[in-house]
PDB file of C-alpha atoms and ligand atoms in Angstrom:
ATOM      1  CA  MET A   1     -68.996 -10.383-138.930  1.00  0.00           C
ATOM      2  CA  LYS A   2     -65.220 -10.461-138.726  1.00  0.00           C
ATOM      3  CA  ALA A   3     -65.509 -12.394-135.306  1.00  0.00           C
ATOM      4  CA  ARG A   4     -67.834 -15.016-136.743  1.00  0.00           C
ATOM      5  CA  ARG A   5     -65.580 -15.500-139.810  1.00  0.00           C
ATOM      6  CA  ALA A   6     -62.519 -15.885-137.520  1.00  0.00           C
ATOM      7  CA  ALA A   7     -64.222 -18.368-135.521  1.00  0.00           C
ATOM      8  CA  PHE A   8     -65.412 -20.439-138.556  1.00  0.00           C
ATOM      9  CA  LEU A   9     -61.804 -20.293-139.929  1.00  0.00           C
ATOM     10  CA  GLY A  10     -60.667 -21.431-136.360  1.00  0.00           C
ATOM     11  CA  ILE A  11     -62.984 -24.387-136.534  1.00  0.00           C
ATOM     12  CA  MET A  12     -61.980 -25.278-140.097  1.00  0.00           C
ATOM     13  CA  ALA A  13     -58.320 -25.191-139.046  1.00  0.00           C
ATOM     14  CA  ALA A  14     -58.875 -27.521-136.137  1.00  0.00           C
ATOM     15  CA  VAL A  15     -60.855 -30.054-138.402  1.00  0.00           C
ATOM     16  CA  LEU A  16     -57.948 -29.877-140.873  1.00  0.00           C
ATOM     17  CA  LEU A  17     -55.442 -30.624-138.115  1.00  0.00           C
ATOM     18  CA  ILE A  18     -57.469 -33.505-136.826  1.00  0.00           C
ATOM     19  CA  CYS A  19     -57.716 -34.881-140.384  1.00  0.00           C
ATOM     20  CA  CYS A  20     -54.078 -34.523-140.790  1.00  0.00           C
ATOM     21  CA  ARG A  21     -53.452 -36.245-137.736  1.00  0.00           C
ATOM     22  CA  GLU A  22     -55.689 -39.175-138.559  1.00  0.00           C
ATOM     23  CA  GLU A  23     -54.260 -39.406-142.083  1.00  0.00           C
ATOM     24  CA  SER A  24     -50.583 -39.619-140.796  1.00  0.00           C
ATOM     25  CA  ALA A  25     -51.561 -42.184-138.178  1.00  0.00           C
ATOM     26  CA  LEU A  26     -53.205 -44.457-140.854  1.00  0.00           C
ATOM     27  CA  PRO A  27     -50.607 -45.852-143.144  1.00  0.00           C
ATOM     28  CA  ALA A  28     -48.373 -47.703-140.865  1.00  0.00           C
ATOM     29  CA  VAL A  29     -46.994 -49.808-143.881  1.00  0.00           C
ATOM     30  CA  ALA A  30     -45.339 -46.924-145.553  1.00  0.00           C
ATOM     31  CA  PRO A  31     -42.288 -46.375-143.245  1.00  0.00           C
ATOM     32  CA  ALA A  32     -41.481 -50.188-143.222  1.00  0.00           C
ATOM     33  CA  GLU A  33     -41.515 -50.246-146.980  1.00  0.00           C
ATOM     34  CA  ILE A  34     -39.128 -47.324-147.009  1.00  0.00           C
ATOM     35  CA  SER A  35     -36.723 -48.890-144.670  1.00  0.00           C
ATOM     36  CA  GLU A  36     -36.541 -51.975-146.674  1.00  0.00           C
ATOM     37  CA  THR A  37     -35.242 -50.141-149.763  1.00  0.00           C
ATOM     38  CA  LYS A  38     -31.801 -51.695-150.680  1.00  0.00           C
ATOM     39  CA  TYR A  39     -29.400 -49.257-152.211  1.00  0.00           C
ATOM     40  CA  VAL A  40     -26.566 -50.306-154.622  1.00  0.00           C
ATOM     41  CA  ALA A  41     -24.320 -48.285-157.143  1.00  0.00           C
ATOM     42  CA  LEU A  42     -23.604 -49.508-160.614  1.00  0.00           C
ATOM     43  CA  THR A  43     -20.353 -48.059-161.985  1.00  0.00           C
ATOM     44  CA  PHE A  44     -19.193 -48.087-165.527  1.00  0.00           C
ATOM     45  CA  ASP A  45     -15.479 -47.615-166.609  1.00  0.00           C
ATOM     46  CA  ASP A  46     -13.630 -46.955-169.872  1.00  0.00           C
ATOM     47  CA  GLY A  47     -16.350 -45.179-171.699  1.00  0.00           C
ATOM     48  CA  PRO A  48     -17.747 -43.154-173.261  1.00  0.00           C
ATOM     49  CA  ARG A  49     -18.225 -45.332-176.470  1.00  0.00           C
ATOM     50  CA  ALA A  50     -20.819 -44.215-178.968  1.00  0.00           C
ATOM     51  CA  ASN A  51     -22.992 -47.374-179.489  1.00  0.00           C
ATOM     52  CA  THR A  52     -22.797 -49.118-176.105  1.00  0.00           C
ATOM     53  CA  THR A  53     -22.892 -46.112-173.911  1.00  0.00           C
ATOM     54  CA  GLY A  54     -25.909 -44.631-175.715  1.00  0.00           C
ATOM     55  CA  ARG A  55     -27.793 -47.906-175.480  1.00  0.00           C
ATOM     56  CA  LEU A  56     -27.022 -48.292-171.759  1.00  0.00           C
ATOM     57  CA  LEU A  57     -28.172 -44.725-171.162  1.00  0.00           C
ATOM     58  CA  ASP A  58     -31.444 -45.549-172.998  1.00  0.00           C
ATOM     59  CA  GLY A  59     -32.039 -48.718-170.788  1.00  0.00           C
ATOM     60  CA  LEU A  60     -31.061 -47.112-167.529  1.00  0.00           C
ATOM     61  CA  ARG A  61     -33.640 -44.251-168.234  1.00  0.00           C
ATOM     62  CA  GLU A  62     -36.320 -46.753-168.977  1.00  0.00           C
ATOM     63  CA  ARG A  63     -35.724 -48.474-165.792  1.00  0.00           C
ATOM     64  CA  GLY A  64     -35.411 -45.414-163.697  1.00  0.00           C
ATOM     65  CA  ALA A  65     -31.779 -46.444-162.504  1.00  0.00           C
ATOM     66  CA  SER A  66     -28.927 -44.186-161.827  1.00  0.00           C
ATOM     67  CA  ALA A  67     -25.333 -45.106-162.296  1.00  0.00           C
ATOM     68  CA  THR A  68     -21.723 -43.586-162.199  1.00  0.00           C
ATOM     69  CA  PHE A  69     -19.423 -43.294-165.210  1.00  0.00           C
ATOM     70  CA  PHE A  70     -15.788 -43.150-165.081  1.00  0.00           C
ATOM     71  CA  LEU A  71     -14.660 -41.646-168.365  1.00  0.00           C
ATOM     72  CA  ILE A  72     -11.478 -41.913-170.177  1.00  0.00           C
ATOM     73  CA  GLY A  73     -10.581 -38.346-171.208  1.00  0.00           C
ATOM     74  CA  ARG A  74      -9.334 -39.016-174.904  1.00  0.00           C
ATOM     75  CA  GLN A  75     -12.713 -40.708-175.595  1.00  0.00           C
ATOM     76  CA  ILE A  76     -14.806 -37.665-174.703  1.00  0.00           C
ATOM     77  CA  ALA A  77     -14.228 -35.788-177.961  1.00  0.00           C
ATOM     78  CA  GLY A  78     -17.162 -36.750-180.386  1.00  0.00           C
ATOM     79  CA  ASN A  79     -19.128 -38.198-177.486  1.00  0.00           C
ATOM     80  CA  GLU A  80     -20.051 -34.888-175.796  1.00  0.00           C
ATOM     81  CA  ASP A  81     -23.710 -35.558-176.200  1.00  0.00           C
ATOM     82  CA  LEU A  82     -23.354 -38.766-174.195  1.00  0.00           C
ATOM     83  CA  VAL A  83     -21.586 -36.997-171.426  1.00  0.00           C
ATOM     84  CA  LEU A  84     -24.240 -34.423-171.282  1.00  0.00           C
ATOM     85  CA  ARG A  85     -26.972 -36.968-171.198  1.00  0.00           C
ATOM     86  CA  MET A  86     -25.268 -38.603-168.186  1.00  0.00           C
ATOM     87  CA  LYS A  87     -25.607 -35.518-166.116  1.00  0.00           C
ATOM     88  CA  VAL A  88     -29.024 -34.470-167.444  1.00  0.00           C
ATOM     89  CA  GLU A  89     -30.398 -38.005-166.777  1.00  0.00           C
ATOM     90  CA  GLY A  90     -29.095 -38.019-163.160  1.00  0.00           C
ATOM     91  CA  HIS A  91     -25.920 -39.925-163.308  1.00  0.00           C
ATOM     92  CA  GLN A  92     -22.646 -39.116-161.627  1.00  0.00           C
ATOM     93  CA  VAL A  93     -19.710 -38.403-164.022  1.00  0.00           C
ATOM     94  CA  GLY A  94     -16.206 -39.275-162.881  1.00  0.00           C
ATOM     95  CA  ASN A  95     -12.553 -39.325-164.100  1.00  0.00           C
ATOM     96  CA  HIS A  96     -10.683 -42.450-165.263  1.00  0.00           C
ATOM     97  CA  THR A  97      -7.466 -40.560-166.610  1.00  0.00           C
ATOM     98  CA  TRP A  98      -6.793 -39.288-170.050  1.00  0.00           C
ATOM     99  CA  ASP A  99      -5.032 -42.352-171.536  1.00  0.00           C
ATOM    100  CA  HIS A 100      -6.010 -45.093-169.061  1.00  0.00           C
ATOM    101  CA  VAL A 101      -2.488 -45.347-167.727  1.00  0.00           C
ATOM    102  CA  THR A 102      -1.470 -46.880-164.387  1.00  0.00           C
ATOM    103  CA  LEU A 103      -0.884 -44.048-162.035  1.00  0.00           C
ATOM    104  CA  GLN A 104       0.638 -46.044-159.292  1.00  0.00           C
ATOM    105  CA  GLY A 105       4.226 -44.995-158.693  1.00  0.00           C
ATOM    106  CA  LYS A 106       4.096 -42.249-161.578  1.00  0.00           C
ATOM    107  CA  PRO A 107       5.566 -38.935-161.005  1.00  0.00           C
ATOM    108  CA  ALA A 108       3.203 -36.311-159.673  1.00  0.00           C
ATOM    109  CA  ALA A 109       3.432 -34.320-162.898  1.00  0.00           C
ATOM    110  CA  VAL A 110       2.160 -37.345-165.006  1.00  0.00           C
ATOM    111  CA  VAL A 111      -0.648 -37.970-162.559  1.00  0.00           C
ATOM    112  CA  GLN A 112      -1.623 -34.317-162.525  1.00  0.00           C
ATOM    113  CA  LYS A 113      -1.734 -34.121-166.332  1.00  0.00           C
ATOM    114  CA  GLU A 114      -3.739 -37.388-166.784  1.00  0.00           C
ATOM    115  CA  ILE A 115      -6.254 -36.057-164.202  1.00  0.00           C
ATOM    116  CA  CYS A 116      -6.378 -32.421-164.957  1.00  0.00           C
ATOM    117  CA  ARG A 117      -6.779 -32.965-168.776  1.00  0.00           C
ATOM    118  CA  THR A 118      -9.694 -35.177-168.292  1.00  0.00           C
ATOM    119  CA  ASP A 119     -11.310 -32.927-165.543  1.00  0.00           C
ATOM    120  CA  ASN A 120     -11.095 -29.972-167.987  1.00  0.00           C
ATOM    121  CA  ALA A 121     -12.702 -32.057-170.758  1.00  0.00           C
ATOM    122  CA  ILE A 122     -15.663 -32.940-168.414  1.00  0.00           C
ATOM    123  CA  ARG A 123     -15.803 -29.236-167.204  1.00  0.00           C
ATOM    124  CA  ASN A 124     -16.105 -28.038-170.739  1.00  0.00           C
ATOM    125  CA  ILE A 125     -19.216 -29.981-171.208  1.00  0.00           C
ATOM    126  CA  LEU A 126     -20.798 -30.093-167.871  1.00  0.00           C
ATOM    127  CA  GLY A 127     -19.360 -27.097-166.084  1.00  0.00           C
ATOM    128  CA  ASP A 128     -17.977 -26.861-162.626  1.00  0.00           C
ATOM    129  CA  GLY A 129     -18.434 -29.791-160.371  1.00  0.00           C
ATOM    130  CA  SER A 130     -16.485 -32.425-158.283  1.00  0.00           C
ATOM    131  CA  TYR A 131     -15.599 -35.172-160.826  1.00  0.00           C
ATOM    132  CA  TRP A 132     -14.515 -38.045-158.549  1.00  0.00           C
ATOM    133  CA  VAL A 133     -11.556 -40.303-159.635  1.00  0.00           C
ATOM    134  CA  ARG A 134     -11.210 -43.939-160.164  1.00  0.00           C
ATOM    135  CA  PRO A 135      -7.645 -44.696-161.195  1.00  0.00           C
ATOM    136  CA  PRO A 136      -7.271 -47.352-163.771  1.00  0.00           C
ATOM    137  CA  TYR A 137      -7.046 -50.845-162.174  1.00  0.00           C
ATOM    138  CA  GLY A 138      -7.800 -49.056-158.853  1.00  0.00           C
ATOM    139  CA  LEU A 139      -4.166 -48.617-158.212  1.00  0.00           C
ATOM    140  CA  LEU A 140      -2.366 -45.721-156.454  1.00  0.00           C
ATOM    141  CA  ASN A 141       0.270 -45.630-153.788  1.00  0.00           C
ATOM    142  CA  LYS A 142      -0.582 -44.316-150.412  1.00  0.00           C
ATOM    143  CA  ASN A 143       1.511 -41.301-150.721  1.00  0.00           C
ATOM    144  CA  GLN A 144      -0.095 -40.317-153.954  1.00  0.00           C
ATOM    145  CA  ARG A 145      -3.584 -40.109-152.572  1.00  0.00           C
ATOM    146  CA  CYS A 146      -2.943 -36.702-150.876  1.00  0.00           C
ATOM    147  CA  CYS A 147      -2.714 -35.111-154.231  1.00  0.00           C
ATOM    148  CA  PHE A 148      -6.252 -35.530-155.210  1.00  0.00           C
ATOM    149  CA  SER A 149      -8.814 -33.051-154.633  1.00  0.00           C
ATOM    150  CA  THR A 150     -11.766 -35.382-154.904  1.00  0.00           C
ATOM    151  CA  PRO A 151     -12.873 -38.680-153.314  1.00  0.00           C
ATOM    152  CA  LEU A 152     -11.350 -41.821-154.885  1.00  0.00           C
ATOM    153  CA  VAL A 153     -13.607 -44.869-155.836  1.00  0.00           C
ATOM    154  CA  HIS A 154     -12.917 -48.480-155.732  1.00  0.00           C
ATOM    155  CA  TRP A 155     -15.575 -51.239-155.929  1.00  0.00           C
ATOM    156  CA  SER A 156     -16.785 -54.227-153.997  1.00  0.00           C
ATOM    157  CA  VAL A 157     -18.322 -56.440-156.662  1.00  0.00           C
ATOM    158  CA  ASP A 158     -16.233 -57.213-159.708  1.00  0.00           C
ATOM    159  CA  PRO A 159     -17.775 -59.851-162.102  1.00  0.00           C
ATOM    160  CA  GLU A 160     -14.719 -59.287-164.474  1.00  0.00           C
ATOM    161  CA  ASP A 161     -17.052 -58.417-167.353  1.00  0.00           C
ATOM    162  CA  TRP A 162     -14.193 -57.528-169.477  1.00  0.00           C
ATOM    163  CA  LYS A 163     -12.832 -61.187-169.304  1.00  0.00           C
ATOM    164  CA  LEU A 164     -16.119 -62.997-169.387  1.00  0.00           C
ATOM    165  CA  LYS A 165     -17.655 -61.014-172.273  1.00  0.00           C
ATOM    166  CA  ASN A 166     -20.896 -63.087-171.666  1.00  0.00           C
ATOM    167  CA  ALA A 167     -24.077 -61.258-170.308  1.00  0.00           C
ATOM    168  CA  LYS A 168     -25.407 -64.325-168.383  1.00  0.00           C
ATOM    169  CA  LYS A 169     -22.081 -65.168-166.655  1.00  0.00           C
ATOM    170  CA  VAL A 170     -21.734 -61.488-165.643  1.00  0.00           C
ATOM    171  CA  VAL A 171     -25.261 -61.416-164.267  1.00  0.00           C
ATOM    172  CA  ASP A 172     -24.818 -64.575-162.352  1.00  0.00           C
ATOM    173  CA  ALA A 173     -21.410 -63.362-160.748  1.00  0.00           C
ATOM    174  CA  VAL A 174     -23.032 -60.121-159.640  1.00  0.00           C
ATOM    175  CA  LEU A 175     -26.309 -61.662-158.377  1.00  0.00           C
ATOM    176  CA  LYS A 176     -24.271 -64.379-156.420  1.00  0.00           C
ATOM    177  CA  LYS A 177     -22.474 -61.773-154.467  1.00  0.00           C
ATOM    178  CA  VAL A 178     -24.473 -58.504-154.256  1.00  0.00           C
ATOM    179  CA  GLN A 179     -25.525 -56.901-151.015  1.00  0.00           C
ATOM    180  CA  PRO A 180     -26.909 -53.529-150.095  1.00  0.00           C
ATOM    181  CA  GLY A 181     -24.272 -50.845-149.987  1.00  0.00           C
ATOM    182  CA  ASN A 182     -22.149 -52.524-152.700  1.00  0.00           C
ATOM    183  CA  ILE A 183     -20.363 -50.617-155.548  1.00  0.00           C
ATOM    184  CA  ILE A 184     -20.502 -52.826-158.672  1.00  0.00           C
ATOM    185  CA  LEU A 185     -17.791 -52.646-161.382  1.00  0.00           C
ATOM    186  CA  LEU A 186     -18.826 -52.906-165.166  1.00  0.00           C
ATOM    187  CA  HIS A 187     -17.391 -51.424-168.410  1.00  0.00           C
ATOM    188  CA  ASP A 188     -19.906 -49.727-170.726  1.00  0.00           C
ATOM    189  CA  ILE A 189     -17.717 -50.534-173.739  1.00  0.00           C
ATOM    190  CA  TYR A 190     -18.831 -54.084-174.103  1.00  0.00           C
ATOM    191  CA  ALA A 191     -22.264 -54.945-175.519  1.00  0.00           C
ATOM    192  CA  THR A 192     -22.453 -57.905-173.249  1.00  0.00           C
ATOM    193  CA  SER A 193     -21.963 -55.845-170.180  1.00  0.00           C
ATOM    194  CA  VAL A 194     -24.828 -53.345-171.243  1.00  0.00           C
ATOM    195  CA  ASP A 195     -27.076 -56.399-171.563  1.00  0.00           C
ATOM    196  CA  ALA A 196     -25.856 -57.765-168.162  1.00  0.00           C
ATOM    197  CA  ALA A 197     -26.481 -54.391-166.548  1.00  0.00           C
ATOM    198  CA  PHE A 198     -30.228 -54.444-167.699  1.00  0.00           C
ATOM    199  CA  GLN A 199     -30.846 -57.848-166.270  1.00  0.00           C
ATOM    200  CA  ILE A 200     -29.153 -57.025-163.103  1.00  0.00           C
ATOM    201  CA  VAL A 201     -31.335 -53.891-162.681  1.00  0.00           C
ATOM    202  CA  ASP A 202     -34.426 -55.747-163.655  1.00  0.00           C
ATOM    203  CA  THR A 203     -33.695 -58.630-161.163  1.00  0.00           C
ATOM    204  CA  LEU A 204     -32.553 -56.402-158.328  1.00  0.00           C
ATOM    205  CA  GLU A 205     -35.350 -53.708-158.678  1.00  0.00           C
ATOM    206  CA  ALA A 206     -37.891 -56.657-158.459  1.00  0.00           C
ATOM    207  CA  GLU A 207     -36.122 -57.499-155.059  1.00  0.00           C
ATOM    208  CA  GLY A 208     -36.484 -54.039-153.829  1.00  0.00           C
ATOM    209  CA  TYR A 209     -33.098 -52.551-154.658  1.00  0.00           C
ATOM    210  CA  GLU A 210     -32.710 -49.029-155.828  1.00  0.00           C
ATOM    211  CA  PHE A 211     -29.815 -47.950-158.139  1.00  0.00           C
ATOM    212  CA  VAL A 212     -28.041 -44.807-156.979  1.00  0.00           C
ATOM    213  CA  THR A 213     -24.874 -42.888-157.881  1.00  0.00           C
ATOM    214  CA  VAL A 214     -21.770 -43.537-155.780  1.00  0.00           C
ATOM    215  CA  GLU A 215     -22.269 -40.107-154.163  1.00  0.00           C
ATOM    216  CA  GLU A 216     -25.791 -40.714-153.334  1.00  0.00           C
ATOM    217  CA  LEU A 217     -25.095 -44.183-151.955  1.00  0.00           C
ATOM    218  CA  LEU A 218     -22.451 -42.754-149.575  1.00  0.00           C
ATOM    219  CA  ALA A 219     -24.769 -40.018-148.520  1.00  0.00           C
ATOM    220  CA  LEU A 220     -27.588 -42.596-147.815  1.00  0.00           C
ATOM    221  CA  TYR A 221     -25.198 -44.330-145.491  1.00  0.00           C
ATOM    222  CA  GLY A 222     -24.321 -41.070-143.750  1.00  0.00           C
ATOM    223  CA  ILE A 223     -20.742 -40.886-145.057  1.00  0.00           C
ATOM    224  CA  THR A 224     -19.159 -37.558-145.773  1.00  0.00           C
ATOM    225  CA  PRO A 225     -16.705 -38.179-148.683  1.00  0.00           C
ATOM    226  CA  GLN A 226     -13.175 -36.840-148.134  1.00  0.00           C
ATOM    227  CA  ALA A 227     -10.661 -35.944-150.954  1.00  0.00           C
ATOM    228  CA  GLY A 228      -7.868 -38.493-151.368  1.00  0.00           C
ATOM    229  CA  VAL A 229      -9.757 -41.336-149.634  1.00  0.00           C
ATOM    230  CA  PHE A 230     -10.797 -44.536-151.335  1.00  0.00           C
ATOM    231  CA  TYR A 231     -14.408 -45.608-151.108  1.00  0.00           C
ATOM    232  CA  THR A 232     -14.892 -49.256-151.803  1.00  0.00           C
ATOM    233  CA  ASP A 233     -18.410 -49.983-150.445  1.00  0.00           C
ATOM    234  CA  ALA A 234     -20.954 -47.905-148.331  1.00  0.00           C
ATOM    235  CA  ARG A 235     -20.192 -50.217-145.541  1.00  0.00           C
ATOM    236  CA  GLU A 236     -16.451 -50.244-145.704  1.00  0.00           C
ATOM    237  CA  ILE A 237     -14.022 -47.383-146.536  1.00  0.00           C
ATOM    238  CA  THR A 238     -10.546 -48.512-147.671  1.00  0.00           C
ATOM    239  CA  GLU A 239      -8.554 -45.768-146.021  1.00  0.00           C
TER     240      GLU A 239
HETATM  241 NI1   NI B   1     -10.341 -48.980-166.742  1.00  0.00          NI
END
Protein backbone atom coordinates (compact mmCIF):
# COMPACT_ATOMS: atom_id res chain seq x y z
CA MET A 1 0.00 0.00 0.00
CA LYS A 2 2.79 2.36 1.01
CA ALA A 3 4.74 1.58 -2.19
CA ARG A 4 1.70 2.29 -4.39
CA ARG A 5 1.12 5.56 -2.54
CA ALA A 6 4.75 6.57 -3.01
CA ALA A 7 4.58 5.75 -6.71
CA PHE A 8 1.40 7.78 -7.07
CA LEU A 9 2.98 10.76 -5.31
CA GLY A 10 6.05 10.39 -7.52
CA ILE A 11 3.94 10.56 -10.65
CA MET A 12 2.04 13.56 -9.30
CA ALA A 13 5.31 15.35 -8.52
CA ALA A 14 6.56 14.69 -12.04
CA VAL A 15 3.31 16.04 -13.49
CA LEU A 16 3.60 19.15 -11.33
CA LEU A 17 7.20 19.68 -12.42
CA ILE A 18 6.23 19.42 -16.08
CA CYS A 19 3.31 21.81 -15.50
CA CYS A 20 5.57 24.31 -13.78
CA ARG A 21 8.10 24.12 -16.59
CA GLU A 22 5.44 24.62 -19.22
CA GLU A 23 3.97 27.52 -17.30
CA SER A 24 7.33 29.27 -16.85
CA ALA A 25 8.10 28.77 -20.55
CA LEU A 26 4.82 30.32 -21.67
CA PRO A 27 4.77 34.06 -20.80
CA ALA A 28 7.80 35.38 -22.71
CA VAL A 29 6.24 38.86 -22.52
CA ALA A 30 6.67 39.35 -18.76
CA PRO A 31 10.50 39.72 -18.53
CA ALA A 32 10.50 42.25 -21.38
CA GLU A 33 7.89 44.32 -19.54
CA ILE A 34 9.94 44.28 -16.33
CA SER A 35 13.13 45.39 -18.07
CA GLU A 36 11.25 48.32 -19.58
CA THR A 37 10.40 49.79 -16.17
CA LYS A 38 11.97 53.21 -15.82
CA TYR A 39 12.83 54.28 -12.29
CA VAL A 40 12.99 57.85 -11.05
CA ALA A 41 13.13 59.51 -7.61
CA LEU A 42 11.02 62.47 -6.56
CA THR A 43 12.54 64.42 -3.66
CA PHE A 44 10.86 67.10 -1.57
CA ASP A 45 12.78 69.66 0.49
CA ASP A 46 11.90 72.20 3.18
CA GLY A 47 8.91 70.44 4.76
CA PRO A 48 7.07 69.22 6.63
CA ARG A 49 4.29 71.77 6.27
CA ALA A 50 0.86 70.78 7.57
CA ASN A 51 -1.46 71.44 4.62
CA THR A 52 0.78 70.92 1.63
CA THR A 53 2.71 67.87 2.89
CA GLY A 54 -0.49 66.13 4.05
CA ARG A 55 -2.14 66.61 0.67
CA LEU A 56 1.02 65.42 -1.08
CA LEU A 57 1.10 62.22 1.00
CA ASP A 58 -2.57 61.55 0.18
CA GLY A 59 -1.93 61.96 -3.55
CA LEU A 60 1.24 59.85 -3.58
CA ARG A 61 -0.60 57.06 -1.74
CA GLU A 62 -3.44 57.13 -4.29
CA ARG A 63 -0.90 56.84 -7.09
CA GLY A 64 1.30 54.18 -5.48
CA ALA A 65 4.32 56.48 -5.77
CA SER A 66 7.20 56.63 -3.28
CA ALA A 67 9.28 59.75 -2.64
CA THR A 68 12.07 61.10 -0.42
CA PHE A 69 11.55 63.95 2.03
CA PHE A 70 14.40 66.11 3.33
CA LEU A 71 13.01 67.71 6.48
CA ILE A 72 13.86 70.97 8.20
CA GLY A 73 14.28 70.03 11.87
CA ARG A 74 12.55 73.02 13.43
CA GLN A 75 9.38 72.30 11.41
CA ILE A 76 8.99 68.79 12.75
CA ALA A 77 7.32 69.73 16.08
CA GLY A 78 3.55 69.72 15.51
CA ASN A 79 3.94 67.69 12.30
CA GLU A 80 5.01 64.39 13.87
CA ASP A 81 2.00 62.62 12.34
CA LEU A 82 3.18 63.56 8.84
CA VAL A 83 6.72 62.33 9.50
CA LEU A 84 5.33 59.03 10.77
CA ARG A 85 3.08 58.73 7.71
CA MET A 86 6.11 59.21 5.44
CA LYS A 87 7.79 56.13 6.84
CA VAL A 88 4.65 54.02 7.21
CA GLU A 89 3.63 54.79 3.62
CA GLY A 90 6.98 53.70 2.19
CA HIS A 91 8.79 57.00 1.69
CA GLN A 92 12.38 57.79 2.65
CA VAL A 93 12.94 60.44 5.33
CA GLY A 94 16.08 62.59 5.26
CA ASN A 95 17.74 65.53 7.00
CA HIS A 96 17.82 69.10 5.60
CA THR A 97 19.38 70.75 8.73
CA TRP A 98 17.59 72.32 11.69
CA ASP A 99 17.43 75.93 10.52
CA HIS A 100 18.00 75.62 6.76
CA VAL A 101 21.38 77.32 7.03
CA THR A 102 24.14 77.04 4.45
CA LEU A 103 26.61 74.52 5.86
CA GLN A 104 29.35 75.31 3.36
CA GLY A 105 32.39 76.75 5.12
CA LYS A 106 30.75 76.61 8.56
CA PRO A 107 32.71 75.30 11.59
CA ALA A 108 32.32 71.57 12.24
CA ALA A 109 30.51 72.31 15.53
CA VAL A 110 27.80 74.27 13.68
CA VAL A 111 27.38 71.56 11.04
CA GLN A 112 27.18 68.88 13.70
CA LYS A 113 24.56 70.79 15.70
CA GLU A 114 22.38 71.43 12.62
CA ILE A 115 22.54 67.80 11.52
CA CYS A 116 22.39 66.05 14.91
CA ARG A 117 19.49 68.09 16.25
CA THR A 118 17.41 67.21 13.18
CA ASP A 119 18.57 63.59 13.22
CA ASN A 120 17.46 63.31 16.85
CA ALA A 121 14.05 64.86 16.09
CA ILE A 122 13.52 62.29 13.31
CA ARG A 123 14.74 59.41 15.52
CA ASN A 124 12.32 60.44 18.28
CA ILE A 125 9.47 59.72 15.87
CA LEU A 126 10.79 56.98 13.60
CA GLY A 127 13.42 55.26 15.75
CA ASP A 128 16.87 54.18 14.64
CA GLY A 129 17.76 54.44 11.00
CA SER A 130 20.07 56.11 8.50
CA TYR A 131 18.59 59.51 7.73
CA TRP A 132 20.47 60.71 4.66
CA VAL A 133 21.40 64.38 4.34
CA ARG A 134 20.72 66.99 1.70
CA PRO A 135 22.51 70.19 2.76
CA PRO A 136 20.56 73.38 1.96
CA TYR A 137 21.32 74.56 -1.61
CA GLY A 138 23.32 71.33 -2.00
CA LEU A 139 26.39 73.14 -0.75
CA LEU A 140 29.29 71.67 1.20
CA ASN A 141 33.03 72.01 0.90
CA LYS A 142 34.91 68.87 -0.07
CA ASN A 143 36.74 68.70 3.24
CA GLN A 144 33.41 68.85 5.13
CA ARG A 145 31.99 65.71 3.53
CA CYS A 146 34.04 63.25 5.55
CA CYS A 147 32.23 64.36 8.75
CA PHE A 148 28.97 62.83 7.58
CA SER A 149 27.96 59.34 8.67
CA THR A 150 25.31 59.02 5.93
CA PRO A 151 25.22 59.40 2.12
CA LEU A 152 24.59 62.93 0.78
CA VAL A 153 21.98 63.68 -1.87
CA HIS A 154 22.04 66.19 -4.73
CA TRP A 155 19.63 66.20 -7.70
CA SER A 156 19.78 66.00 -11.49
CA VAL A 157 16.46 67.67 -12.41
CA ASP A 158 15.67 71.07 -10.87
CA PRO A 159 12.59 72.84 -12.29
CA GLU A 160 13.09 75.73 -9.82
CA ASP A 161 9.57 75.23 -8.48
CA TRP A 162 10.23 77.73 -5.67
CA LYS A 163 10.76 80.43 -8.29
CA LEU A 164 8.08 79.44 -10.83
CA LYS A 165 5.26 78.73 -8.34
CA ASN A 166 3.21 77.59 -11.31
CA ALA A 167 2.23 73.91 -11.57
CA LYS A 168 2.10 73.77 -15.37
CA LYS A 169 5.50 75.40 -15.81
CA VAL A 170 7.04 73.07 -13.21
CA VAL A 171 5.51 70.01 -14.92
CA ASP A 172 6.78 71.17 -18.34
CA ALA A 173 10.29 71.82 -16.99
CA VAL A 174 10.49 68.32 -15.47
CA LEU A 175 8.95 66.43 -18.40
CA LYS A 176 11.26 68.17 -20.88
CA LYS A 177 14.34 66.90 -19.07
CA VAL A 178 13.47 63.72 -17.19
CA GLN A 179 15.21 60.41 -17.89
CA PRO A 180 15.36 57.10 -16.02
CA GLY A 181 17.70 57.27 -13.01
CA ASN A 182 17.07 60.96 -12.35
CA ILE A 183 16.64 62.55 -8.92
CA ILE A 184 14.03 65.34 -9.19
CA LEU A 185 14.06 68.30 -6.79
CA LEU A 186 10.76 69.81 -5.59
CA HIS A 187 9.58 71.55 -2.41
CA ASP A 188 6.48 70.29 -0.57
CA ILE A 189 5.80 73.69 1.01
CA TYR A 190 4.15 75.08 -2.16
CA ALA A 191 0.64 74.05 -3.24
CA THR A 192 1.73 74.55 -6.86
CA SER A 193 4.56 72.04 -6.39
CA VAL A 194 2.17 69.47 -4.92
CA ASP A 195 -0.14 69.91 -7.93
CA ALA A 196 2.88 69.61 -10.24
CA ALA A 197 4.05 66.43 -8.49
CA PHE A 198 0.70 64.73 -9.12
CA GLN A 199 0.74 65.64 -12.82
CA ILE A 200 4.37 64.49 -13.12
CA VAL A 201 3.53 61.14 -11.51
CA ASP A 202 0.39 60.64 -13.61
CA THR A 203 2.18 61.45 -16.86
CA LEU A 204 5.32 59.43 -16.21
CA GLU A 205 3.51 56.41 -14.73
CA ALA A 206 1.51 56.24 -17.97
CA GLU A 207 4.88 56.15 -19.79
CA GLY A 208 6.08 53.18 -17.71
CA TYR A 209 7.97 55.03 -15.00
CA GLU A 210 7.96 53.89 -11.40
CA PHE A 211 8.56 56.33 -8.53
CA VAL A 212 10.96 55.02 -5.90
CA THR A 213 12.94 56.49 -3.00
CA VAL A 214 16.53 57.67 -3.55
CA GLU A 215 17.78 54.68 -1.56
CA GLU A 216 15.75 52.29 -3.72
CA LEU A 217 16.83 54.02 -6.93
CA LEU A 218 20.53 53.61 -6.13
CA ALA A 219 19.98 49.96 -5.15
CA LEU A 220 18.14 49.29 -8.43
CA TYR A 221 21.18 50.63 -10.30
CA GLY A 222 23.51 48.42 -8.24
CA ILE A 223 25.05 51.31 -6.31
CA THR A 224 26.16 50.78 -2.70
CA PRO A 225 25.79 54.18 -1.01
CA GLN A 226 28.77 55.47 0.99
CA ALA A 227 28.85 57.96 3.85
CA GLY A 228 30.01 61.44 2.88
CA VAL A 229 29.52 60.87 -0.87
CA PHE A 230 27.12 62.99 -2.94
CA TYR A 231 24.60 61.14 -5.13
CA THR A 232 23.24 63.29 -7.96
CA ASP A 233 21.65 60.70 -10.23
CA ALA A 234 21.61 56.92 -10.36
CA ARG A 235 23.78 57.11 -13.49
CA GLU A 236 26.23 59.70 -12.15
CA ILE A 237 27.82 59.99 -8.70
CA THR A 238 29.27 63.44 -7.95
CA GLU A 239 32.23 62.26 -5.85
NI1 LIG B 1 16.03 73.75 1.08
